[in-house]
Short mmCIF file of C-alpha atoms in Angstrom, two decimals:
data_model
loop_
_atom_site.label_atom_id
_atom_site.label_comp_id
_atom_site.label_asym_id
_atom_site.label_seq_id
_atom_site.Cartn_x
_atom_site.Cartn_y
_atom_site.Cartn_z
CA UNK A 1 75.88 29.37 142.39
CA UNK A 2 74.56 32.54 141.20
CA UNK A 3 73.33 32.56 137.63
CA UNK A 4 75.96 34.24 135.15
CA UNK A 5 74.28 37.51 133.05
CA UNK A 6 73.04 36.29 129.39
CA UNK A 7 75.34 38.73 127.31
CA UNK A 8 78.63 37.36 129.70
CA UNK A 9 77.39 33.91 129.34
CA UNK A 10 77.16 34.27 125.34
CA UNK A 11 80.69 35.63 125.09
CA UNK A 12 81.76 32.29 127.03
CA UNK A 13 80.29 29.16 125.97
CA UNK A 14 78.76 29.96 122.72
CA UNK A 15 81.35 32.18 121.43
CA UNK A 16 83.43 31.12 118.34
CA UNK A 17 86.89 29.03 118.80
CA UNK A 18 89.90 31.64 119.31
CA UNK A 19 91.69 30.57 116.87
CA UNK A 20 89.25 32.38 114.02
CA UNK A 21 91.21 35.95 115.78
CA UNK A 22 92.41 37.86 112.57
CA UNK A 23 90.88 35.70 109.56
CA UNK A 24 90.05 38.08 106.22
CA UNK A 25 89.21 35.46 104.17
CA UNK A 26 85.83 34.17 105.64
CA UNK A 27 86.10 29.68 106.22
CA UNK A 28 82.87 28.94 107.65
CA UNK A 29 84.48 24.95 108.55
CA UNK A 30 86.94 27.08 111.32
CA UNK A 31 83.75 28.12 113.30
CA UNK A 32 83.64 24.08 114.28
CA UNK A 33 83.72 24.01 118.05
CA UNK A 34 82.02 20.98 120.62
CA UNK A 35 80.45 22.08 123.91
CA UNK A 36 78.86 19.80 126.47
CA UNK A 37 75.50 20.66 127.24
CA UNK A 38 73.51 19.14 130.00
CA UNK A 39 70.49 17.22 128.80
CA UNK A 40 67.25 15.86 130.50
CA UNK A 41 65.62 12.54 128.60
CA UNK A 42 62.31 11.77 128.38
CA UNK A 43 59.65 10.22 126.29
CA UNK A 44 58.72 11.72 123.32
CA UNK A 45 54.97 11.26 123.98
CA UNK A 46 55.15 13.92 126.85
CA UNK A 47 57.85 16.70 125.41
CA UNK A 48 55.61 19.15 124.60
CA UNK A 49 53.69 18.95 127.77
CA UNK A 50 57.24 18.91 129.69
CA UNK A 51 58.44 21.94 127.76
CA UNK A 52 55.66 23.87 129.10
CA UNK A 53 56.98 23.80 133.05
CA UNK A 54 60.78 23.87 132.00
CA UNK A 55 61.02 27.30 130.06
CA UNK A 56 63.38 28.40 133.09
CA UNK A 57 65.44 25.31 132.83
CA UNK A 58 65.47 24.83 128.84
CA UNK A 59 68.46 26.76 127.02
CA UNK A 60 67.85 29.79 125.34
CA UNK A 61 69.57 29.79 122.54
CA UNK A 62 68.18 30.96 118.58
CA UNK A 63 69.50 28.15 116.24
CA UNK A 64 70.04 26.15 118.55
CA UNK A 65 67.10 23.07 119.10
CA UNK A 66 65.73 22.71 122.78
CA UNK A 67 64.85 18.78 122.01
CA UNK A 68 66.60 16.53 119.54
CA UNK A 69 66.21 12.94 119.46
CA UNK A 70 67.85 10.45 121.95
CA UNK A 71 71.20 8.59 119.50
CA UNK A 72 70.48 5.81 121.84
CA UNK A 73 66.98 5.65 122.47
CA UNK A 74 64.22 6.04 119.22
CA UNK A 75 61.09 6.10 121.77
CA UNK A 76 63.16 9.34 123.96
CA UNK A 77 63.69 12.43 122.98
CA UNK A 78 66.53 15.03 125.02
CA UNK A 79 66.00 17.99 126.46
CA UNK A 80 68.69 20.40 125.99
CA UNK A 81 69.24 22.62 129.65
CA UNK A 82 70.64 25.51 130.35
CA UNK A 83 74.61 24.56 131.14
CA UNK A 84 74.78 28.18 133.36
CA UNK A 85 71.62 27.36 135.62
CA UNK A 86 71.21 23.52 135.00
CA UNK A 87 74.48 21.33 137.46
CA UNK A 88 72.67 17.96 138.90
CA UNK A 89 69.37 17.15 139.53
CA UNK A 90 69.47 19.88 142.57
CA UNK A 91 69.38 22.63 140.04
CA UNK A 92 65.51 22.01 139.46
CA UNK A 93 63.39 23.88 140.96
CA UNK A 94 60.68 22.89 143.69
CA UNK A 95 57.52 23.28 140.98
CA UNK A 96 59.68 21.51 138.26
CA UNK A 97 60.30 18.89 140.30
CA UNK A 98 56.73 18.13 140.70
CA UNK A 99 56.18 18.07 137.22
CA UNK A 100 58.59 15.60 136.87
CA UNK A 101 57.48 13.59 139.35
CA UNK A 102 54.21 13.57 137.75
CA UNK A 103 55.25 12.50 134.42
CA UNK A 104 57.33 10.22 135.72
CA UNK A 105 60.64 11.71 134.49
CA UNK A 106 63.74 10.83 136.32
CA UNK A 107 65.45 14.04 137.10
CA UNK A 108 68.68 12.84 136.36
CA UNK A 109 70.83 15.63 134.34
CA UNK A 110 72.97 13.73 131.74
CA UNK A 111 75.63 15.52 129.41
CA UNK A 112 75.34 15.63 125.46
CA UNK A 113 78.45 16.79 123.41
CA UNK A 114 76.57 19.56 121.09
CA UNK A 115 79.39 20.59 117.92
CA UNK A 116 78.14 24.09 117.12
CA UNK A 117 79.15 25.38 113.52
CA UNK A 118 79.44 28.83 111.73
CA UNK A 119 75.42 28.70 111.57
CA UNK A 120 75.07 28.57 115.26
CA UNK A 121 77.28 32.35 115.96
CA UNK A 122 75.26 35.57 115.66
CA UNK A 123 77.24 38.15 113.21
CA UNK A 124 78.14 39.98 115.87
CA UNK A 125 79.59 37.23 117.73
CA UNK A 126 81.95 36.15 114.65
CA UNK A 127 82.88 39.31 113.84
CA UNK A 128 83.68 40.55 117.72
CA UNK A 129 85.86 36.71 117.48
CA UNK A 130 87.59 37.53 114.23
CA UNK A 131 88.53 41.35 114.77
CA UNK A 132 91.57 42.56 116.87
CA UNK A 133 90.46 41.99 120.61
CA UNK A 134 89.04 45.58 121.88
CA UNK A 135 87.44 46.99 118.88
CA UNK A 136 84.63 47.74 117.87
CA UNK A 137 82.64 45.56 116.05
CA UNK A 138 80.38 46.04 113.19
CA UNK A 139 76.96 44.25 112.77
CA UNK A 140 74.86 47.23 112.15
CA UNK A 141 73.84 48.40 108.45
CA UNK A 142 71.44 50.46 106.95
CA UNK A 143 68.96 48.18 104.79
CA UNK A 144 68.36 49.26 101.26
CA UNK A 145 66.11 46.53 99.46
CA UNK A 146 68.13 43.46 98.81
CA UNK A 147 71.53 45.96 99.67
CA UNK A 148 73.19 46.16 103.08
CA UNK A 149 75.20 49.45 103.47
CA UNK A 150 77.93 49.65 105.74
CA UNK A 151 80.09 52.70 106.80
CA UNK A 152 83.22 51.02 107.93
CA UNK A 153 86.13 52.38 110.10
CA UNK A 154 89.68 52.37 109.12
CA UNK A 155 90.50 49.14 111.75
CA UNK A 156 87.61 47.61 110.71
CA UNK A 157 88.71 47.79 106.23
CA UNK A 158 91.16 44.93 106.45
CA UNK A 159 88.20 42.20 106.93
CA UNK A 160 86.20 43.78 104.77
CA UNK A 161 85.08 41.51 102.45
CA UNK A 162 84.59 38.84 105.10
CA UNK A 163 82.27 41.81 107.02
CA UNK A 164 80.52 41.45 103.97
CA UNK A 165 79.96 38.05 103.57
CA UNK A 166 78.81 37.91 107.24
CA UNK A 167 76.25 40.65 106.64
CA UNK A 168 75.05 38.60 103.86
CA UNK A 169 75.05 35.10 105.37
CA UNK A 170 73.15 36.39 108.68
CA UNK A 171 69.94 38.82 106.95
CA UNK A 172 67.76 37.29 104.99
CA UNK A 173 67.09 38.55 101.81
CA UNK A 174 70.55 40.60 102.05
CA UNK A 175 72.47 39.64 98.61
CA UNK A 176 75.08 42.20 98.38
CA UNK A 177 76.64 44.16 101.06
CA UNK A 178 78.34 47.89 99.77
CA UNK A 179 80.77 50.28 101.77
CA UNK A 180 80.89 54.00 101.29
CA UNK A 181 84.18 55.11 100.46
CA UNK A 182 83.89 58.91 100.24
CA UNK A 183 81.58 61.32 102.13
CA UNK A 184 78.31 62.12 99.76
CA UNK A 185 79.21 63.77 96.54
CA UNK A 186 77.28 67.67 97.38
CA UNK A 187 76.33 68.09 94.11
CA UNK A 188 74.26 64.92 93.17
CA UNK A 189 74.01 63.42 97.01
CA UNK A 190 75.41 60.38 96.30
CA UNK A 191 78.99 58.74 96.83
CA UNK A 192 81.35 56.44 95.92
CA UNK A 193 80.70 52.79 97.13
CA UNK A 194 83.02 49.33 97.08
CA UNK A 195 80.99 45.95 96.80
CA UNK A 196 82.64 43.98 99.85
CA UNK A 197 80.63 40.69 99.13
CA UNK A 198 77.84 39.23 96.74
CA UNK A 199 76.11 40.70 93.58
CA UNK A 200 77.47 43.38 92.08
CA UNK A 201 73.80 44.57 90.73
CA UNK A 202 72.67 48.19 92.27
CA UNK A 203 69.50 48.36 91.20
CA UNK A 204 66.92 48.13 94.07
CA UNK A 205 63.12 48.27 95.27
CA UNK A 206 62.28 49.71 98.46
CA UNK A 207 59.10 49.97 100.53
CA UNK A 208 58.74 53.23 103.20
CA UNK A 209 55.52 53.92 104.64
CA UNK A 210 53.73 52.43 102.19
CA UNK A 211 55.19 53.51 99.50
CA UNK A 212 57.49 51.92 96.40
CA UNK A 213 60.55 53.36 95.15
CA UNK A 214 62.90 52.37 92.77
CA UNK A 215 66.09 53.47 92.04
CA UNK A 216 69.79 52.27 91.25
CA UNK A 217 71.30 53.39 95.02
CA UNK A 218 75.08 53.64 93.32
CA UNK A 219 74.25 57.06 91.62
CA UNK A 220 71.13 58.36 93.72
CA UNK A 221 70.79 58.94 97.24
CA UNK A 222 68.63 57.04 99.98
CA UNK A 223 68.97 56.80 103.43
CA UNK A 224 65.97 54.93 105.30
CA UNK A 225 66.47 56.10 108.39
CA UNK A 226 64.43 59.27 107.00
CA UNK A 227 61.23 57.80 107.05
CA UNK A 228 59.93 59.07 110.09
CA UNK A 229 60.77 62.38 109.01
CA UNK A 230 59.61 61.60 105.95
CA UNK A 231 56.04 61.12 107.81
CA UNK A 232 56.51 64.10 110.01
CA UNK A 233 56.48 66.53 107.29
CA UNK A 234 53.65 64.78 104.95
CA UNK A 235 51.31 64.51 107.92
CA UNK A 236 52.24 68.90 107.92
CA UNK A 237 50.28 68.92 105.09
CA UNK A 238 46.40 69.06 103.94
CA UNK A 239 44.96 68.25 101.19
CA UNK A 240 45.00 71.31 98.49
CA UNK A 241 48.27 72.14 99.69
CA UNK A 242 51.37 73.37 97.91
CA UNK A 243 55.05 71.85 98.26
CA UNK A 244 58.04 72.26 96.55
CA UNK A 245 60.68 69.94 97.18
CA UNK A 246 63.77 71.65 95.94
CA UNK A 247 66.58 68.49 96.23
CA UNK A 248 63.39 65.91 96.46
CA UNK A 249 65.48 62.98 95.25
CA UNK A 250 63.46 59.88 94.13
CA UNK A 251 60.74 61.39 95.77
CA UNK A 252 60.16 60.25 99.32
CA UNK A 253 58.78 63.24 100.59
CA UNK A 254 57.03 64.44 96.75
CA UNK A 255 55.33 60.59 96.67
CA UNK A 256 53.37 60.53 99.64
CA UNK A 257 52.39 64.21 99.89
CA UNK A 258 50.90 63.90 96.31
CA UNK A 259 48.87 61.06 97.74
CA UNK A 260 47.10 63.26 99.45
CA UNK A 261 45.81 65.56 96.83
CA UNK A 262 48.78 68.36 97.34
CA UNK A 263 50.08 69.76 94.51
CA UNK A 264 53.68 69.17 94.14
CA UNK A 265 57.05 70.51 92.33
CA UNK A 266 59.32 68.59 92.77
CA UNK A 267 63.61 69.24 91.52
CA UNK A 268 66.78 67.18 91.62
CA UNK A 269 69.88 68.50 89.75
CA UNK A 270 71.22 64.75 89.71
CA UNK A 271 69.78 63.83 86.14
CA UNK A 272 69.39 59.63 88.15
CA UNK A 273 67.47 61.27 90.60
CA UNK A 274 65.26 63.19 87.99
CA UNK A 275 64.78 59.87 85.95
CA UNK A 276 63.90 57.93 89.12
CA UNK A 277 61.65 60.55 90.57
CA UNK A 278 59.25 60.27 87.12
CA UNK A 279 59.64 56.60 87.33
CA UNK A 280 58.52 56.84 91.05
CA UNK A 281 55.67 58.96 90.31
CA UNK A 282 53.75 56.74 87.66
CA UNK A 283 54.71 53.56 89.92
CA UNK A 284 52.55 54.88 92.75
CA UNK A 285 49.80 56.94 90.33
CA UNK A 286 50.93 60.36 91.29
CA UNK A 287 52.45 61.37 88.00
CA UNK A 288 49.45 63.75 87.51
CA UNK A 289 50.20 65.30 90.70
CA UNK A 290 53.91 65.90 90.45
CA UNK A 291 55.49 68.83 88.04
CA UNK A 292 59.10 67.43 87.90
CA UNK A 293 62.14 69.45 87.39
CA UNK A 294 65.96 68.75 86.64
CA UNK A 295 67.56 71.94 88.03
CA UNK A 296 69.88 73.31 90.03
CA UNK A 297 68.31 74.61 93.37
CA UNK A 298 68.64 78.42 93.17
CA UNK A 299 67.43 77.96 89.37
CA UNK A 300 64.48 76.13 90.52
CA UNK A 301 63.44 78.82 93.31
CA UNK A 302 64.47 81.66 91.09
CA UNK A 303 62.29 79.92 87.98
CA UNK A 304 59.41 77.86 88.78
CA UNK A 305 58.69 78.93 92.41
CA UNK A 306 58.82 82.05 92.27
CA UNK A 307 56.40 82.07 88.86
CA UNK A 308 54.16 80.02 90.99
CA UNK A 309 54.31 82.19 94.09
CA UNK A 310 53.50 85.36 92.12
CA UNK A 311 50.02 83.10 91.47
CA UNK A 312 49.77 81.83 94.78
CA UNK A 313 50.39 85.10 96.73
CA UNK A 314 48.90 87.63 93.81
CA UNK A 315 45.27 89.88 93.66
CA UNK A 316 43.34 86.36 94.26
CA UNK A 317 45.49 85.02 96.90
CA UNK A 318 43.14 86.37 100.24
CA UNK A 319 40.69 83.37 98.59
CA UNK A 320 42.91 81.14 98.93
CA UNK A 321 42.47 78.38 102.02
CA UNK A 322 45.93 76.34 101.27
CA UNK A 323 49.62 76.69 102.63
CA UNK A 324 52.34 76.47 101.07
CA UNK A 325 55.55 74.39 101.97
CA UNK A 326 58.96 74.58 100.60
CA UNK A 327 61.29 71.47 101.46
CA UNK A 328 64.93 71.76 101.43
CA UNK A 329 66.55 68.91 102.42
CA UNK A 330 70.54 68.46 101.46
CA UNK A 331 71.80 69.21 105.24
CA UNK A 332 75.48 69.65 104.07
CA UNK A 333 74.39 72.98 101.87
CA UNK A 334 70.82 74.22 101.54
CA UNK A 335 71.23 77.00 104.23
CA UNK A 336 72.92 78.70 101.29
CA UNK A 337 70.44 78.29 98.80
CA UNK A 338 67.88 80.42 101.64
CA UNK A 339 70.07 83.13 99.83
CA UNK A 340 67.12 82.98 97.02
CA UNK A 341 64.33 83.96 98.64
CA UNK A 342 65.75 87.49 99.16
CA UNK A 343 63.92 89.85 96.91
CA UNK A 344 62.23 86.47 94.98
CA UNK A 345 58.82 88.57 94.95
CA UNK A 346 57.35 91.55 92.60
CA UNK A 347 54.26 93.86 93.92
CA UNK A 348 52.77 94.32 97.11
CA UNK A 349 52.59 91.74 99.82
CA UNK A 350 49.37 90.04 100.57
CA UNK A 351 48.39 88.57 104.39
CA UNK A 352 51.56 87.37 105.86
CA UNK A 353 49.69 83.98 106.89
CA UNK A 354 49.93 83.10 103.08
CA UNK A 355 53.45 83.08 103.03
CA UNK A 356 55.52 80.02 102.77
CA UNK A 357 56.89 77.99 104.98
CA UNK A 358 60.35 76.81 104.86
CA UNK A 359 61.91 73.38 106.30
CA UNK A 360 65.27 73.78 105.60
CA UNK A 361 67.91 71.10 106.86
CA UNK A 362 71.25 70.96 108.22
CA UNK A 363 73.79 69.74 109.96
CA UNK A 364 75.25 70.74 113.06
CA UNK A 365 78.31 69.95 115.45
CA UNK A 366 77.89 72.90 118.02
CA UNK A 367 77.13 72.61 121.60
CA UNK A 368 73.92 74.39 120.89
CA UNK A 369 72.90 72.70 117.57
CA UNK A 370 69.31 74.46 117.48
CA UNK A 371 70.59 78.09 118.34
CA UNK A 372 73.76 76.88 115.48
CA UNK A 373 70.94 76.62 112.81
CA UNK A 374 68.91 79.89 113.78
CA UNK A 375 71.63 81.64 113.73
CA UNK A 376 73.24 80.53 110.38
CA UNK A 377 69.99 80.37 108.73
CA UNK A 378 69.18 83.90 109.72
CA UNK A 379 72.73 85.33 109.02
CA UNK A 380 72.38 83.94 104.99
CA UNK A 381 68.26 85.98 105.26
CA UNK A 382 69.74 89.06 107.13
CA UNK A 383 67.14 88.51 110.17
CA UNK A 384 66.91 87.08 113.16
CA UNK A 385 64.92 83.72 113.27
CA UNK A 386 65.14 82.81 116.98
CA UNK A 387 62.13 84.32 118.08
CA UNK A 388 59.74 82.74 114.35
CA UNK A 389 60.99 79.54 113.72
CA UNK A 390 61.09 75.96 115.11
CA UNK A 391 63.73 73.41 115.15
CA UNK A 392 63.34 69.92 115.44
CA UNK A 393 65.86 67.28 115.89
CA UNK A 394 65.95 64.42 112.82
CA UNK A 395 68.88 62.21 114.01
CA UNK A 396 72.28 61.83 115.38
CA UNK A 397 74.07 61.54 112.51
CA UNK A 398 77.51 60.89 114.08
CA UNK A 399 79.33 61.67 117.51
CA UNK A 400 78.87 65.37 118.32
CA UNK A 401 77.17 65.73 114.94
CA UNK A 402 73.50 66.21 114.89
CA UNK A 403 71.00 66.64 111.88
CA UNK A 404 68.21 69.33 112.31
CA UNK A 405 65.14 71.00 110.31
CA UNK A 406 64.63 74.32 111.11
CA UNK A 407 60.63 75.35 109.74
CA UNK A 408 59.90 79.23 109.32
CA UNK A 409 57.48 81.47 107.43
CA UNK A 410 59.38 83.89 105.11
CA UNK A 411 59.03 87.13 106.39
CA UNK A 412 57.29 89.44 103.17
CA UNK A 413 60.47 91.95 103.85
CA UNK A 414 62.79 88.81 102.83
CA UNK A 415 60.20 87.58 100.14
CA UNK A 416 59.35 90.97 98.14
CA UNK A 417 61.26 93.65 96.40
CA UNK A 418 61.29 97.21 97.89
CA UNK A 419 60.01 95.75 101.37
CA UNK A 420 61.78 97.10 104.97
CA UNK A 421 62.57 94.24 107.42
CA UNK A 422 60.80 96.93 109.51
CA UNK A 423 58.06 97.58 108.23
CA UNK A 424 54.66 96.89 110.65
CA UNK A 425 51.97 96.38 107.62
CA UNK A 426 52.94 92.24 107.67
CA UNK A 427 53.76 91.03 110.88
CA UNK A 428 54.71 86.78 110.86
CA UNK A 429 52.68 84.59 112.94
CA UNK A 430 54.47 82.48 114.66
CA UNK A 431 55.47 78.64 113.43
CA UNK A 432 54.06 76.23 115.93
CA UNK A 433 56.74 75.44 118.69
CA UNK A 434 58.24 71.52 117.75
CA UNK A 435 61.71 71.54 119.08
CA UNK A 436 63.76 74.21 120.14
CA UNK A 437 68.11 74.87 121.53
CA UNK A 438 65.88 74.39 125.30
CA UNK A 439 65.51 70.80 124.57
CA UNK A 440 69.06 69.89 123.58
#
C-alpha cells in the first residue's frame, strides 16, 4: 500500500473530533478523541539504540511521545509506529529487520489505544476543525512582543475570541491576542484594535535587528515585517551621514542609523510616537545623536530641513564628503508631502551629487506598480522620474496590493527657487538601479 502524503494523513487521523464544527466558545475537554496506534515493545535497556534504525518506522508527530512505558510490562518500554506506513510485521523494512533480529526484538506490531487531547492539535488544525468547512483558516499573526495581531475576515469574526485563545494557547510567550478593526488611522498611523483573548495590557518590548523598542502598540504604529527594510536602508548609509526621517515613528529606522554615527532628525506628528521615539533613543544611547521633532510632515520639511539643507548644501558644502537621506515612510500619503520640496531652497545650487536623496513609500494596486509610483511621484514634483530613480519592492501587502520605495535625488530645479527644470548647469547622477516596473 502506497504511503498516504503527511499533510492528507494529518487531516485524517490526527485531526480533531467533528463534532468541535462551529464552537465560539473555546472547551479544550471536546478536543478528547482515542486513536489506535500500532506499537513495537521492547526492552528499555536497548530503546535508544533501537530508535536510531527505526526513524522511518517511528511516528512523526510534535507532542506526541515516540516511546512511553509498557502498562503491562515495567522492564519494556513501546514504541509508537507510524499507523500510515507501519500494518504487520511485513511493513519493516529489510535493514530494520536486521536490527531487530540483532537485538533480539520480536517484530511483532501490537496496537495501543493513544486518547489525544486539545494539546496534541496544531492551531491550525483546531481552527480548520472548528470553522465552517471550506474557509479559510487563520493561524498566521504578526508578533509584537508578548502581543499577537491578527487581521481577521468577516467569516472568520464570529469565533473570534476562541481565534484568540488558540493563538494564545499555541505561541509561547503570546499573552494577549488583538484584532484590527479599522484600516490605520492616516494621521497618527495607528488604528483601532479589539482584545479577542488574554491581557488587556498594550504596553510592549520588542527586539529588531538588534535593537530595543518600546512602545504601547494601541496608539503607535509597528509592523515587524519592516525589518528587513528597515536594514536595507540603514546599511544605505555611512557613517557622517545625514537622515531625516519625516514620519520615523518609534524610531526603527532613526535607532539604528544613529548607531552608526549619522546624524539624525527624526519627526512624528502622533505626540505617542514622539514620546516613544525619545524614550527609544536614551534606551539604546543614541539620544545625543537624534534631534527629535513633533510635527506635522510638510512643517517639518518646510522648518527644520530645509534650515539644515541651506547648511548642508551652502558656500561650504563642495567640502563636504557626506549624503544626505530623507525617509518618508507612511505609504498611504507621503507622495503628497514630495509637494514640499518644490522651491524648499534659497541661492544658487551647489554640485548636484550633494543633493538629497529621497525614499519615499507607497502603496500600489496597478498592474505596473513600479511605473504607478514613478509616475505619481513625478506628477506631485512636475518631472519625470522614470529615467533617475529606483524602485524597490518592500512587500505584498494584500492581494493585488503591493508596497514600494521609490529612492531619487532631488533635482536642484525642484529643490531651489528661480531654477528651470531645464536648465544644463546641474545635471542628476543617476540613483543606483535596485528594482525597477522590468522586474514586476
Amino acid at each position: 500500500m502506497p504511503e498516504i502524503e503527511t499533510n492528507q494523513r494529518d487531516s485524517e487521523l490526527f485531526s480533531p473530533p467533528s463534532d468541535v464544527r462551529g464552537m465560539t466558545e473555546l472547551d479544550r475537554t471536546a478536543f478528547k478523541k482515542t486513536i489506535t496506534i500500532p506499537v513495537l515493545k521492547v526492552r528499555k535497556e536497548i530503546v535508544n539504540k533501537l530508535m536510531r534504525s527505526l526513524k522511518r518506522a517511528a511516528l512523526q508527530r510534535p507532542g506526541i511521545k515516540r516511546v512511553i512505558e509498557d502498562p503491562e510490562d515495567e522492564e519494556s518500554r513501546l514504541i509508537m509506529l507510524d499507523p500510515y506506513k507501519m500494518f504487520t510485521d511485513d511493513s519493516f523494512e529489510k535493514g530494520e529487520l536486521s536490527i531487530l533480529k540483532q537485538l533480539n526484538v520480536n517484530p511483532q506490531i501490537s496496537k495501543y489505544n493513544l486518547e489525544l487531547t486539545y494539546e496534541n492539535f496544531k492551531s491550525e488544525e483546531i481552527l480548520k476543525a472548528v470553522l465552517p468547512e471550506g474557509q479559510d483558516v487563520t493561524s498566521g499573526f504578526s508578533r509584537v512582543g508578548h502581543i499577537a495581531h491578527l487581521n481577521l475576515r468577516d467569516h472568520q469574526l464570529p469565533y473570534k475570541h476562541l481565534i484568540g485563545q488558540v493563538m494564545i494557547d499555541k505561541n509561547p510567550g503570546i499573552t494577549s491576542a488583538v484584532n484590527k478593526i479599522n484600516n490605520i488611522d492616516n494621521t497618527y498611523r495607528n488604528f483601532q484594535m479589539e482584545v479577542l483573548s488574554g491581557e488587556e495590557n498594550m504596553m510592549t518590548k520588542v527586539r529588531e535587528n538588534n535593537y530595543t523598542y518600546e512602545f504601547d502598540f494601541s496608539k503607535v504604529y509597528w509592523n515587524p515585517r519592516l525589518s528587513t527594510e528597515h536594514s536595507r536602508i540603514t546599511e544605505l548609509l555611512k557613517p557622517g551621514d545625514v537622515l531625516f526621517d519625516v514620519f520615523a515613528g518609534v524610531g526603527p529606522f532613526a535607532i539604528p542609523v544613529a548607531k552608526k554615527n549619522c546624524t539624525v532628525f527624526a519627526n512624528d506628528l502622533n505626540p505617542e510616537s514622539h514620546k516613544w521615539l525619545l524614550h527609544n533613543c536614551k534606551l539604546n544611547k543614541v539620544d545625543q545623536k537624534v534631534k527629535v521633532f513633533n510635527l506635522d510632515g510638510k512643517d517639518f520639511l518646510q522648518g527644520p530641513v530645509r534650515e539644515e539643507l541651506m547648511q548642508q548644501l551652502g558656500p561650504l558644502s563642495k567640502e563636504r564628503k557626506h549624503s544626505v537621506h530623507i525617509v518618508m515612510n507612511l505609504p498611504a500619503k507621503a507622495i503628497e508631502f514630495l509637494s514640499a520640496f518644490k522651491s524648499l531652497l534659497d541661492g544658487q545650487p551647489c554640485g548636484s551629487e550633494l543633493f538629497p536623496i529621497v525614499h519615499c513609500y507607497s502603496f500600489s494596486k496597478d498592474a505596473n506598480p513600479a511605473k504607478d509610483v514613478q509616475q505619481r511621484a513625478g506628477t506631485v514634483l512636475g518631472i519625470s522620474l522614470e529615467a533617475c530613480s529606483s524602485v524597490h519592492l518592500v512587500r505584498n501587502v494584500a492581494p493585488n496590493k503591493e508596497m514600494l520605495c521609490i529612492t531619487f535625488r532631488i533635482p536642484a530645479a525642484i529643490l531651489y527657487k528661480n531654477q528651470t527644470l531645464n536648465g544644463d548647469n546641474h545635471e542628476d547622477p543617476p540613483i543606483k538601479r535596485q528594482r525597477t516596473d522590468k522586474d514586476f
